[in-house]
Coordinates of C-alpha atoms in Angstrom, one line a residue:
X1 CA 6.8 -81.9 20.1
X2 CA 2.8 -82.1 19.4
X3 CA 2.9 -78.5 18.4
X4 CA 5.7 -79.1 15.8
X5 CA 4.6 -82.5 14.4
X6 CA 1.0 -81.0 14.3
X7 CA 2.1 -77.8 12.5
X8 CA 4.0 -79.5 9.9
X9 CA 1.3 -82.1 9.2
X10 CA -1.3 -79.5 8.7
X11 CA -3.0 -79.0 5.2
X12 CA -2.8 -75.7 3.4
X13 CA -6.0 -74.5 5.0
X14 CA -4.5 -74.9 8.3
X15 CA -1.2 -73.4 7.3
X16 CA -3.3 -70.3 6.3
X17 CA -5.1 -70.5 10.0
X18 CA -1.8 -70.6 11.8
X19 CA 0.6 -68.8 9.4
X20 CA -1.5 -65.7 9.1
X21 CA -2.3 -65.7 12.6
X22 CA 1.4 -66.1 14.5
X23 CA 4.7 -64.6 13.7
X24 CA 7.9 -66.6 14.1
X25 CA 9.3 -67.1 17.7
X26 CA 12.2 -64.6 18.3
X27 CA 14.1 -67.1 20.3
X28 CA 14.7 -69.5 17.7
X29 CA 15.1 -72.4 20.1
X30 CA 13.7 -75.5 18.8
X31 CA 13.5 -77.1 22.3
X32 CA 11.4 -74.3 24.0
X33 CA 8.0 -75.0 25.1
X34 CA 5.1 -73.9 23.0
X35 CA 4.7 -73.6 19.5
X36 CA 7.2 -72.6 16.7
X37 CA 4.9 -69.9 16.1
X38 CA 3.7 -67.4 18.6
X39 CA 1.4 -64.2 19.3
X40 CA 1.4 -61.3 21.3
X41 CA -2.4 -62.0 22.3
X42 CA -2.7 -65.1 24.1
X43 CA -6.3 -65.2 23.9
X44 CA -6.2 -65.4 19.8
X45 CA -3.3 -68.2 20.2
X46 CA -5.5 -70.2 22.6
X47 CA -8.5 -70.1 20.1
X48 CA -6.3 -70.8 17.1
X49 CA -4.6 -73.7 19.1
X50 CA -8.1 -75.1 19.8
X51 CA -9.4 -74.8 16.3
X52 CA -6.4 -76.6 15.0
X53 CA -6.8 -79.3 17.5
X54 CA -10.5 -79.4 16.6
X55 CA -9.5 -79.9 12.9
X56 CA -7.5 -83.1 13.7
X57 CA -9.8 -84.7 16.4
X58 CA -13.1 -83.1 16.4
X59 CA -12.8 -82.5 20.1
X60 CA -13.8 -79.1 21.8
X61 CA -12.3 -78.1 25.3
X62 CA -13.3 -79.9 28.3
X63 CA -13.8 -77.0 30.2
X64 CA -15.9 -75.0 27.9
X65 CA -19.0 -76.5 29.4
X66 CA -18.7 -74.8 32.6
X67 CA -18.7 -71.4 30.8
X68 CA -21.9 -72.0 28.4
X69 CA -25.4 -73.5 28.7
X70 CA -25.7 -75.7 25.5
X71 CA -24.8 -79.4 25.1
X72 CA -21.5 -80.8 23.8
X73 CA -23.2 -81.6 20.7
X74 CA -24.0 -77.8 19.9
X75 CA -20.3 -76.8 21.0
X76 CA -19.1 -79.2 18.3
X77 CA -21.4 -77.4 15.9
X78 CA -20.0 -73.9 17.0
X79 CA -16.2 -74.9 16.6
X80 CA -17.1 -76.4 13.0
X81 CA -18.5 -73.1 12.1
X82 CA -15.7 -71.1 13.5
X83 CA -12.9 -73.2 11.7
X84 CA -14.6 -72.4 8.4
X85 CA -15.0 -68.9 9.2
X86 CA -11.6 -68.3 10.1
X87 CA -10.5 -70.1 7.1
X88 CA -12.6 -67.7 4.8
X89 CA -11.5 -64.5 6.7
X90 CA -9.3 -62.3 4.3
X91 CA -7.4 -61.1 6.2
X92 CA -7.5 -63.7 9.2
X93 CA -8.1 -62.0 12.6
X94 CA -5.1 -61.0 14.4
X95 CA -6.3 -59.1 17.4
X96 CA -8.5 -60.1 20.3
X97 CA -11.1 -57.6 18.9
X98 CA -11.3 -59.0 15.7
X99 CA -11.4 -62.7 17.0
X100 CA -14.4 -61.4 19.2
X101 CA -16.0 -60.2 16.2
X102 CA -15.6 -63.3 14.1
X103 CA -17.1 -65.2 17.2
X104 CA -20.1 -62.9 17.5
X105 CA -21.1 -62.6 13.6
X106 CA -20.3 -66.6 13.1
X107 CA -22.5 -67.5 15.9
X108 CA -25.1 -64.7 15.6
X109 CA -28.0 -67.2 15.4
X110 CA -27.0 -68.9 18.7
X111 CA -28.1 -68.1 22.2
X112 CA -26.6 -64.8 23.6
X113 CA -25.4 -66.5 26.6
X114 CA -23.4 -69.0 24.7
X115 CA -21.7 -66.6 22.7
X116 CA -20.9 -64.5 25.9
X117 CA -19.6 -67.6 27.6
X118 CA -17.3 -68.4 24.7
X119 CA -16.1 -64.9 24.8
X120 CA -15.3 -65.3 28.7
X121 CA -13.6 -68.7 28.2
X122 CA -11.0 -67.2 26.0
X123 CA -10.6 -64.0 27.7
X124 CA -11.7 -61.9 24.7
X125 CA -13.4 -58.6 25.1
X126 CA -17.0 -58.3 25.0
X127 CA -17.4 -55.6 21.9
X128 CA -20.5 -53.3 21.5
X129 CA -21.5 -55.6 18.6
X130 CA -22.7 -58.1 21.1
X131 CA -25.7 -56.1 20.9
X132 CA -26.3 -57.7 17.5
X133 CA -27.2 -60.9 19.3
X134 CA -30.0 -59.3 21.6
X135 CA -31.4 -57.4 18.5
X136 CA -30.7 -59.9 15.7
X137 CA -29.5 -56.5 13.8
X138 CA -26.3 -54.9 14.1
X139 CA -26.4 -51.7 16.0
X140 CA -24.6 -49.8 13.4
X141 CA -24.9 -51.7 9.9
X142 CA -22.0 -51.5 7.8
X143 CA -22.0 -49.9 4.5
X144 CA -23.5 -52.1 1.9
X145 CA -21.7 -51.7 -1.2
X146 CA -23.3 -52.5 -4.7
X147 CA -21.7 -52.1 -8.1
X148 CA -23.3 -48.6 -8.5
X149 CA -22.1 -47.2 -5.1
X150 CA -23.1 -47.0 -1.5
X151 CA -26.8 -46.9 -0.5
X152 CA -27.8 -43.3 -0.2
X153 CA -29.8 -41.2 2.0
X154 CA -29.1 -43.3 5.2
X155 CA -31.0 -42.3 8.6
X156 CA -31.0 -43.8 12.1
X157 CA -34.3 -45.3 12.8
X158 CA -34.5 -47.1 16.4
X159 CA -30.7 -46.8 16.8
X160 CA -30.3 -49.0 13.5
X161 CA -28.8 -47.2 10.5
X162 CA -31.1 -47.9 7.6
X163 CA -32.0 -46.3 4.3
X164 CA -35.0 -43.7 4.4
X165 CA -38.5 -45.2 4.0
X166 CA -37.6 -48.7 5.3
X167 CA -40.2 -50.1 7.7
X168 CA -38.0 -52.9 9.1
X169 CA -35.0 -55.0 8.4
X170 CA -34.9 -59.0 8.0
X171 CA -32.0 -61.4 7.9
X172 CA -33.0 -64.7 6.5
X173 CA -32.1 -68.5 6.9
X174 CA -30.6 -69.7 3.6
X175 CA -32.8 -69.6 0.7
X176 CA -34.0 -72.8 -1.0
X177 CA -33.8 -71.9 -4.7
X178 CA -36.7 -74.4 -5.4
X179 CA -39.0 -72.1 -3.7
X180 CA -38.5 -69.0 -5.9
X181 CA -41.4 -68.6 -7.9
X182 CA -40.3 -66.2 -10.8
X183 CA -37.6 -63.4 -11.4
X184 CA -39.0 -60.9 -9.0
X185 CA -40.4 -62.7 -6.3
X186 CA -38.8 -64.9 -3.2
X187 CA -40.1 -67.0 -0.4
X188 CA -38.0 -66.6 2.5
X189 CA -37.9 -67.7 6.3
X190 CA -36.7 -65.9 9.5
X191 CA -35.6 -67.5 12.4
X192 CA -38.2 -66.8 15.2
X193 CA -35.5 -66.3 17.8
X194 CA -35.1 -62.7 16.3
X195 CA -36.6 -60.3 18.6
X196 CA -39.0 -58.9 16.2
X197 CA -40.6 -62.4 15.5
X198 CA -40.4 -63.9 19.1
X199 CA -43.3 -61.8 20.7
X200 CA -45.6 -62.6 17.7
X201 CA -45.5 -66.5 17.4
X202 CA -49.1 -67.4 17.6
X203 CA -50.2 -69.7 20.5
X204 CA -51.3 -72.3 18.1
X205 CA -48.1 -72.6 16.4
X206 CA -46.2 -72.8 19.8
X207 CA -48.4 -75.5 21.0
X208 CA -48.1 -77.5 17.6
X209 CA -44.4 -77.3 18.0
X210 CA -44.2 -78.6 21.5
X211 CA -46.7 -81.3 20.5
X212 CA -44.7 -82.3 17.7
X213 CA -41.6 -82.7 19.5
X214 CA -43.3 -85.0 22.1
X215 CA -44.7 -87.1 19.2
X216 CA -41.6 -87.5 17.5
X217 CA -39.9 -88.3 21.0
X218 CA -42.8 -91.3 21.2
X219 CA -42.1 -92.2 17.6
X220 CA -45.6 -91.1 16.5
X221 CA -44.4 -89.9 13.2
X222 CA -47.8 -89.6 11.5
X223 CA -49.1 -87.6 14.3
X224 CA -45.8 -85.4 14.0
X225 CA -46.3 -85.1 10.4
X226 CA -49.8 -83.7 10.7
X227 CA -48.6 -81.0 13.4
X228 CA -45.8 -80.1 11.1
X229 CA -48.4 -79.5 8.4
X230 CA -50.5 -77.4 10.8
X231 CA -47.2 -75.3 11.5
X232 CA -46.8 -74.7 7.8
X233 CA -50.4 -73.9 7.1
X234 CA -49.9 -71.1 10.0
X235 CA -46.9 -69.5 8.0
X236 CA -44.2 -71.2 9.7
X237 CA -41.9 -74.0 9.3
X238 CA -39.5 -76.1 11.5
X239 CA -36.4 -76.4 9.6
X240 CA -33.4 -78.6 10.2
X241 CA -30.3 -76.3 10.0
X242 CA -26.9 -78.0 10.6
X243 CA -28.6 -80.8 13.1
X244 CA -30.6 -78.2 14.8
X245 CA -34.1 -77.7 14.4
X246 CA -35.3 -74.1 14.2
X247 CA -38.7 -72.6 14.2
X248 CA -38.9 -70.1 11.4
X249 CA -41.7 -67.7 9.8
X250 CA -42.3 -67.4 6.2
X251 CA -42.3 -64.1 4.2
X252 CA -43.3 -63.8 0.6
X253 CA -41.1 -61.1 -0.9
X254 CA -41.6 -58.7 -4.2
X255 CA -38.4 -57.2 -5.1
X256 CA -39.1 -53.6 -4.9
X257 CA -38.4 -51.2 -8.3
X258 CA -38.4 -54.2 -10.8
X259 CA -40.7 -56.2 -13.0
X260 CA -39.3 -59.2 -14.4
X261 CA -41.0 -61.1 -17.5
X262 CA -43.8 -63.5 -16.6
X263 CA -42.7 -67.1 -16.8
X264 CA -44.5 -67.7 -20.0
X265 CA -42.8 -64.7 -21.6
X266 CA -39.5 -64.6 -23.2
X267 CA -36.8 -64.3 -20.6
X268 CA -39.0 -65.5 -18.1
X269 CA -37.6 -68.6 -17.4
X270 CA -33.7 -67.0 -17.5
X271 CA -34.9 -64.3 -15.1
X272 CA -36.2 -66.8 -12.4
X273 CA -32.8 -68.8 -13.2
X274 CA -30.7 -65.8 -12.6
X275 CA -32.3 -65.1 -9.5
X276 CA -32.3 -68.5 -8.0
X277 CA -28.3 -68.6 -8.8
X278 CA -28.1 -65.1 -7.0
X279 CA -29.8 -66.4 -3.6
X280 CA -29.9 -70.2 -3.4
X281 CA -28.1 -71.3 0.0
X282 CA -27.5 -67.6 0.9
X283 CA -28.7 -65.8 3.9
X284 CA -30.3 -62.5 2.7
X285 CA -30.3 -58.9 4.1
X286 CA -33.9 -57.8 3.4
X287 CA -35.1 -54.1 3.6
X288 CA -38.6 -53.8 3.7
X289 CA -40.9 -50.9 2.4
X290 CA -44.1 -52.1 2.8
X291 CA -46.6 -54.5 1.8
X292 CA -48.4 -55.0 -1.6
X293 CA -52.1 -55.9 -2.3
X294 CA -50.9 -59.6 -2.3
X295 CA -49.6 -59.5 1.3
X296 CA -46.0 -59.6 0.0
X297 CA -43.2 -57.4 1.6
X298 CA -41.9 -55.0 -1.1
X299 CA -38.1 -54.9 -0.5
X300 CA -34.8 -54.3 -1.3
X301 CA -32.5 -57.6 -1.4
X302 CA -28.8 -57.7 -0.5
X303 CA -26.8 -61.1 -0.8
X304 CA -23.4 -61.0 0.2
X305 CA -23.2 -57.3 -0.2
X306 CA -24.6 -57.6 -3.8
X307 CA -27.7 -55.7 -4.6
X308 CA -30.2 -58.3 -6.2
X309 CA -32.1 -55.5 -8.1
X310 CA -29.1 -54.1 -9.8
X311 CA -27.8 -57.5 -11.2
X312 CA -31.3 -58.2 -12.6
X313 CA -31.4 -55.1 -14.3
X314 CA -27.7 -54.9 -15.6
X315 CA -28.3 -58.4 -17.0
X316 CA -31.4 -57.2 -18.9
X317 CA -33.8 -59.8 -16.9
X318 CA -36.2 -57.1 -15.5
X319 CA -37.7 -53.8 -16.5
X320 CA -37.5 -50.5 -14.2
X321 CA -40.9 -50.6 -12.5
X322 CA -41.2 -46.8 -13.0
X323 CA -44.8 -46.7 -11.9
X324 CA -43.7 -47.8 -8.4
X325 CA -40.3 -46.6 -8.1
X326 CA -38.3 -43.7 -9.5
X327 CA -34.8 -44.3 -8.5
X328 CA -32.4 -42.8 -10.8
X329 CA -29.9 -45.6 -10.7
X330 CA -32.5 -48.1 -11.7
X331 CA -33.4 -46.3 -15.0
X332 CA -29.4 -46.0 -15.7
X333 CA -28.9 -49.9 -14.9
X334 CA -31.8 -50.5 -17.3
X335 CA -30.3 -47.9 -19.9
X336 CA -26.9 -49.7 -19.8
X337 CA -28.5 -53.2 -20.3
X338 CA -30.7 -51.8 -23.2
X339 CA -27.3 -50.2 -25.0
X340 CA -25.6 -53.4 -24.8
X341 CA -28.7 -55.6 -25.9
X342 CA -28.4 -57.7 -23.0
X343 CA -31.1 -60.2 -22.2
X344 CA -34.5 -59.3 -23.0
X345 CA -33.0 -56.2 -24.9
X346 CA -31.8 -58.4 -27.8
X347 CA -35.7 -58.0 -28.7
X348 CA -36.3 -55.0 -30.9
X349 CA -39.3 -54.5 -29.0
X350 CA -39.8 -56.3 -25.7
X351 CA -43.3 -56.5 -24.0
X352 CA -43.6 -55.0 -20.7
X353 CA -44.8 -57.4 -18.1
X354 CA -47.5 -55.1 -16.8
X355 CA -49.2 -54.8 -20.3
X356 CA -48.8 -58.5 -20.9
X357 CA -50.8 -59.1 -17.7
X358 CA -53.2 -56.4 -18.8
X359 CA -53.6 -58.2 -22.0
X360 CA -54.1 -61.5 -20.5
X361 CA -56.6 -60.1 -18.0
X362 CA -55.0 -61.4 -14.9
X363 CA -53.2 -59.9 -12.0
X364 CA -49.3 -60.6 -11.4
X365 CA -49.6 -62.5 -8.2
X366 CA -48.0 -65.7 -7.1
X367 CA -50.5 -68.1 -5.5
X368 CA -52.0 -66.3 -2.5
X369 CA -54.3 -69.2 -1.5
X370 CA -57.1 -66.8 -1.7
X371 CA -59.9 -67.1 -4.6
X372 CA -59.9 -64.0 -6.7
X373 CA -63.7 -64.1 -6.7
X374 CA -65.8 -65.2 -3.7
X375 CA -69.4 -66.3 -4.3
X376 CA -72.1 -63.9 -4.0
X377 CA -73.3 -63.4 -0.3
X378 CA -77.2 -63.2 -0.8
X379 CA -79.4 -61.8 2.0
X380 CA -83.1 -61.4 1.9
X381 CA -83.1 -58.1 -0.1
X382 CA -80.6 -59.0 -2.9
X383 CA -77.1 -59.3 -3.1
X384 CA -74.6 -57.0 -1.9
X385 CA -73.8 -54.1 -4.3
X386 CA -71.1 -52.4 -5.5
X387 CA -68.5 -55.0 -5.1
X388 CA -64.9 -54.4 -5.7
X389 CA -61.7 -56.4 -5.4
X390 CA -59.2 -55.8 -2.5
X391 CA -56.1 -57.8 -1.7
X392 CA -57.4 -60.6 -3.9
X393 CA -60.7 -61.0 -1.9
X394 CA -63.9 -59.7 -3.1
X395 CA -65.4 -57.3 -0.5
X396 CA -68.1 -54.4 -0.4
X397 CA -66.6 -51.1 -1.1
X398 CA -65.5 -49.5 2.1
X399 CA -64.8 -52.3 4.0
X400 CA -61.8 -52.2 6.0
X401 CA -61.5 -55.8 7.1
X402 CA -63.6 -58.9 7.4
X403 CA -63.9 -61.2 10.6
X404 CA -65.6 -64.6 11.1
X405 CA -66.3 -65.1 14.9
X406 CA -66.9 -68.1 17.3
X407 CA -70.4 -68.9 18.3
X408 CA -72.1 -65.8 20.0
X409 CA -73.0 -66.2 23.5
X410 CA -76.5 -64.3 23.4
X411 CA -76.1 -63.4 27.3
X412 CA -73.2 -60.8 26.2
X413 CA -75.7 -58.9 23.5
X414 CA -76.0 -55.5 25.4
X415 CA -79.0 -54.2 23.2
X416 CA -80.6 -54.3 20.0
X417 CA -77.6 -52.6 17.7
X418 CA -74.8 -53.9 19.6
X419 CA -72.7 -57.1 20.0
X420 CA -69.7 -58.6 21.9
X421 CA -68.0 -61.2 19.5
X422 CA -64.8 -63.5 19.7
X423 CA -62.6 -64.3 17.0
X424 CA -60.0 -67.2 17.1
X425 CA -56.4 -66.1 17.2
X426 CA -55.5 -69.0 14.8
X427 CA -56.9 -66.5 12.2
X428 CA -54.0 -65.0 10.2
X429 CA -55.2 -61.4 10.7
X430 CA -55.1 -62.1 14.6
X431 CA -52.1 -64.4 15.2
X432 CA -49.3 -61.8 14.5
X433 CA -50.8 -59.4 17.0
X434 CA -51.2 -61.3 20.2
X435 CA -49.4 -59.4 22.9
X436 CA -46.5 -61.5 24.4
X437 CA -48.0 -61.0 27.8
X438 CA -51.2 -62.7 26.7
X439 CA -49.2 -65.7 25.5
X440 CA -47.2 -66.2 28.4
X441 CA -50.2 -65.8 30.8
X442 CA -51.8 -68.6 28.3
X443 CA -49.1 -70.8 29.1
X444 CA -48.5 -70.4 32.7
X445 CA -52.5 -70.8 33.3
X446 CA -52.2 -74.2 31.6
X447 CA -49.2 -74.9 33.8
X448 CA -51.2 -73.8 36.9
X449 CA -54.1 -76.0 35.9
X450 CA -51.9 -79.1 35.3
X451 CA -50.8 -78.5 38.9
X452 CA -54.2 -78.1 40.1
X453 CA -53.3 -74.6 41.4
X454 CA -56.8 -73.4 40.2
X455 CA -56.5 -69.8 42.3
X456 CA -53.4 -69.0 40.3
X457 CA -55.1 -70.2 36.8
X458 CA -58.1 -68.0 37.6
X459 CA -56.0 -65.1 38.4
X460 CA -54.0 -65.6 35.0
X461 CA -57.5 -66.0 33.3
X462 CA -58.7 -62.7 34.5
X463 CA -55.1 -61.1 33.3
X464 CA -56.1 -62.6 29.8
X465 CA -59.4 -61.2 30.0
X466 CA -58.3 -57.7 31.0
X467 CA -56.2 -57.7 28.0
X468 CA -59.1 -58.0 25.6
X469 CA -58.9 -61.9 25.1
X470 CA -60.5 -65.0 26.3
X471 CA -59.8 -68.6 26.7
X472 CA -62.8 -70.4 25.5
X473 CA -63.7 -73.9 25.7
X474 CA -65.3 -75.0 22.4
X475 CA -66.1 -78.6 21.8
X476 CA -63.5 -79.9 24.5
X477 CA -60.8 -77.6 23.0
X478 CA -59.5 -74.5 24.5
X479 CA -59.2 -71.7 22.2
X480 CA -57.4 -68.1 22.7
X481 CA -59.9 -65.8 21.1
X482 CA -59.7 -62.0 21.0
X483 CA -63.0 -59.8 21.9
X484 CA -64.3 -57.3 19.7
X485 CA -67.3 -54.8 20.6
X486 CA -69.4 -54.5 17.8
X487 CA -71.7 -51.4 16.8
X488 CA -74.5 -52.3 13.7
X489 CA -73.9 -50.2 11.1
X490 CA -76.7 -47.9 9.6
X491 CA -79.3 -48.7 12.5
X492 CA -80.2 -47.2 15.7
X493 CA -82.3 -49.5 18.1
X494 CA -84.4 -48.2 20.8
X495 CA -82.4 -48.0 24.2
X496 CA -83.1 -50.6 26.7
X497 CA -85.6 -48.2 28.7
X498 CA -87.4 -47.1 25.8
X499 CA -90.3 -48.8 24.4
X500 CA -89.3 -52.0 22.1
X501 CA -85.7 -51.5 23.7
X502 CA -86.1 -55.0 25.2
X503 CA -87.9 -56.4 22.2
X504 CA -85.2 -55.1 20.1
X505 CA -82.4 -56.9 22.2
X506 CA -84.3 -60.3 22.4
X507 CA -84.7 -60.3 18.6
X508 CA -80.9 -59.7 18.2
X509 CA -80.2 -62.3 20.5
X510 CA -82.6 -64.7 18.7
X511 CA -80.6 -64.1 15.5
X512 CA -77.0 -64.4 16.5
X513 CA -77.1 -66.7 19.8
X514 CA -74.8 -69.9 19.3
X515 CA -74.2 -68.7 15.6
X516 CA -70.9 -67.9 13.9
X517 CA -71.0 -64.4 12.3
X518 CA -69.7 -63.0 9.1
X519 CA -68.6 -59.4 10.2
X520 CA -67.6 -56.8 7.7
X521 CA -65.9 -53.8 9.4
X522 CA -66.3 -50.3 8.3
X523 CA -64.2 -48.6 10.8
X524 CA -64.4 -47.7 14.4
X525 CA -66.4 -45.3 16.4
X526 CA -65.7 -42.8 19.2
X527 CA -66.1 -45.6 21.7
X528 CA -63.7 -48.1 20.2
X529 CA -66.5 -50.2 18.6
X530 CA -66.3 -51.9 15.1
X531 CA -68.9 -50.2 13.1
X532 CA -69.9 -53.4 11.0
X533 CA -72.5 -55.2 8.6
X534 CA -73.6 -58.5 10.0
X535 CA -74.4 -61.8 8.4
X536 CA -75.7 -64.6 10.1
X537 CA -76.0 -67.8 7.8
X538 CA -76.4 -65.5 4.9
X539 CA -79.0 -63.5 6.7
X540 CA -78.3 -59.6 7.0
X541 CA -79.0 -59.0 10.5
X542 CA -79.6 -55.1 10.0
X543 CA -82.2 -55.9 7.4
X544 CA -84.2 -58.0 9.8
X545 CA -84.2 -55.5 12.4
X546 CA -85.5 -52.8 10.2
X547 CA -88.3 -54.9 8.6
X548 CA -89.5 -56.1 12.0
X549 CA -89.5 -52.5 13.1
X550 CA -87.0 -52.8 15.9
X551 CA -84.6 -50.2 14.8
X552 CA -84.5 -46.9 13.1
X553 CA -82.4 -46.2 9.9
X554 CA -79.7 -44.0 11.5
X555 CA -79.5 -41.8 8.4
X556 CA -76.9 -39.4 10.0
X557 CA -74.5 -42.1 9.5
X558 CA -75.5 -44.2 6.8
X559 CA -77.4 -43.4 3.6
X560 CA -78.1 -46.5 2.0
X561 CA -81.2 -46.6 0.1
X562 CA -82.4 -50.0 0.8
X563 CA -82.3 -49.2 4.4
X564 CA -84.9 -46.4 3.9
X565 CA -87.0 -48.9 1.9
X566 CA -87.2 -51.5 4.6
X567 CA -88.0 -49.2 7.1
X568 CA -90.8 -47.6 5.2
X569 CA -92.1 -51.2 4.6
X570 CA -92.3 -51.6 8.5
X571 CA -93.9 -48.4 9.0
X572 CA -96.5 -49.0 6.5
X573 CA -97.3 -52.3 8.4
X574 CA -97.3 -50.8 11.6
X575 CA -94.5 -53.5 12.9
X576 CA -92.7 -53.1 16.1
X577 CA -92.1 -49.8 17.3
X578 CA -94.3 -48.3 14.5
X579 CA -97.4 -49.3 16.4
X580 CA -96.7 -46.0 18.0
X581 CA -98.1 -43.1 16.5
X582 CA -95.0 -41.1 17.1
X583 CA -92.3 -43.0 18.2
X584 CA -89.4 -41.2 19.9
X585 CA -86.2 -41.4 18.0
X586 CA -83.2 -43.0 20.0
X587 CA -80.9 -40.1 19.4
X588 CA -83.1 -37.6 20.4
X589 CA -84.0 -39.5 23.8
X590 CA -80.2 -39.8 24.6
X591 CA -79.8 -36.0 23.9
X592 CA -82.9 -35.3 25.8
X593 CA -81.4 -37.6 28.7
X594 CA -77.8 -35.8 28.4
X595 CA -76.1 -38.9 27.7
X596 CA -74.2 -40.2 24.6
X597 CA -74.1 -43.8 23.5
X598 CA -74.6 -46.5 26.0

């Protein structure tokens, strides 16, 4: 009787749910046990019945908890999602395989054990698409169709079907339209449960998330807000999604191949509004082709199968950025909009955004949080020459990257032209690259120390050190730091067994011990050391070593004129090693002793 009454009381949505799934009973017996609509697949029938019951009572099956790991509250969330997905499915699933696929796709952001348990509970097959949960990406992506046809030139990369040139793929959480800065940029968040993200979460972020959770449990909301801000500053965010907190990583996206009008240009606001309309509240498929000079991911964006760049071009709200992308279809879509005089093409001679930026003497960049011109770094011989702009930061030409070290321990200085330094892994350049094994060792070491298992803690500390990292106690706070071996660029100090070798080392220790250094890295030598210029409280270390006669200008590797000048000055004054009438060159001494390097 329940089935009959329940069925005829259903609204239109549930009529669709049942009516499409079931076929009329062949018995025609109104008194027979079971629903007036039956199916040849009991698993499909069972789930449909439970979803129908959930719509009325908001209750999930009691026995489900024996098959899954999550709480009853989480199960209620699943059934709400499944009910909605089933209603929206066109056509609704009819076979066990189709139902299994619907469950997997709907609950793709939930734990694999829960999805497998749910399938097992209903006796549904475990299709190959379950691999999507473990990877975060389907093993074979469907054809994404846009208005101009399917994406061309598909290739297989790592078992995943992706367009040629794509470095990786992301699937975002729902986009907040308020964070869209303009017509060709986006800010998106990706769930850190994604296998590509989970190994790279910085330790500081993980610790902040744990501490924030504890602070909220103790109702210390001021501390919780403080920790939340720390998480945000690290490029992450704790997002409340359907009553479930998710740790997500932020990505800044630059739409590949188009250039929308700037906000202060005609149609700039319209371009932004259209992009917001396309993506707000949607989960996006992002195909990343690389990174631009501002650290943004250059990407193609798909939203429910719609190719976003195509829409922007066809509506005349962006230019085809030919300098960076020569795709023929982009030119076709722009020509179509131009012919129809759509959007910015209502103007007889619209200004190109890149020319507008050039005219206004500024780069098309969304706030990077980095000053476009850093102050001059002054050393004793004057200012650093030949400055250029790289990635929005002012660095000397040829520098690959810059580091700022923790205080240097003078006891680790090996000689007069080498250093061992540590860099805090909270540094944005370091945090994404911490090996998963190191993070796990740090967490386990912390637990071992809490249990006073110091032997185990020491064992784990050794593992961290062997991986090129170290846990350093700095002002009563433990910091995970990465070790770098540095070779001072452009100088060659006497070996330790040569005259003035010990003096050179002592001078370098005096210069750097206890200090935080600025390290400009130009490359790596064949011993794996970073070849770098070193600055200590604005003092150029190589300059001091040369002027004090405690190093040679290493002309074979560095032809800087000022280095020759500083060496000549020391030689004239007979300072340091120049008190000798004919001091031996370190590189010749090494050759004579049939050894290389140190």
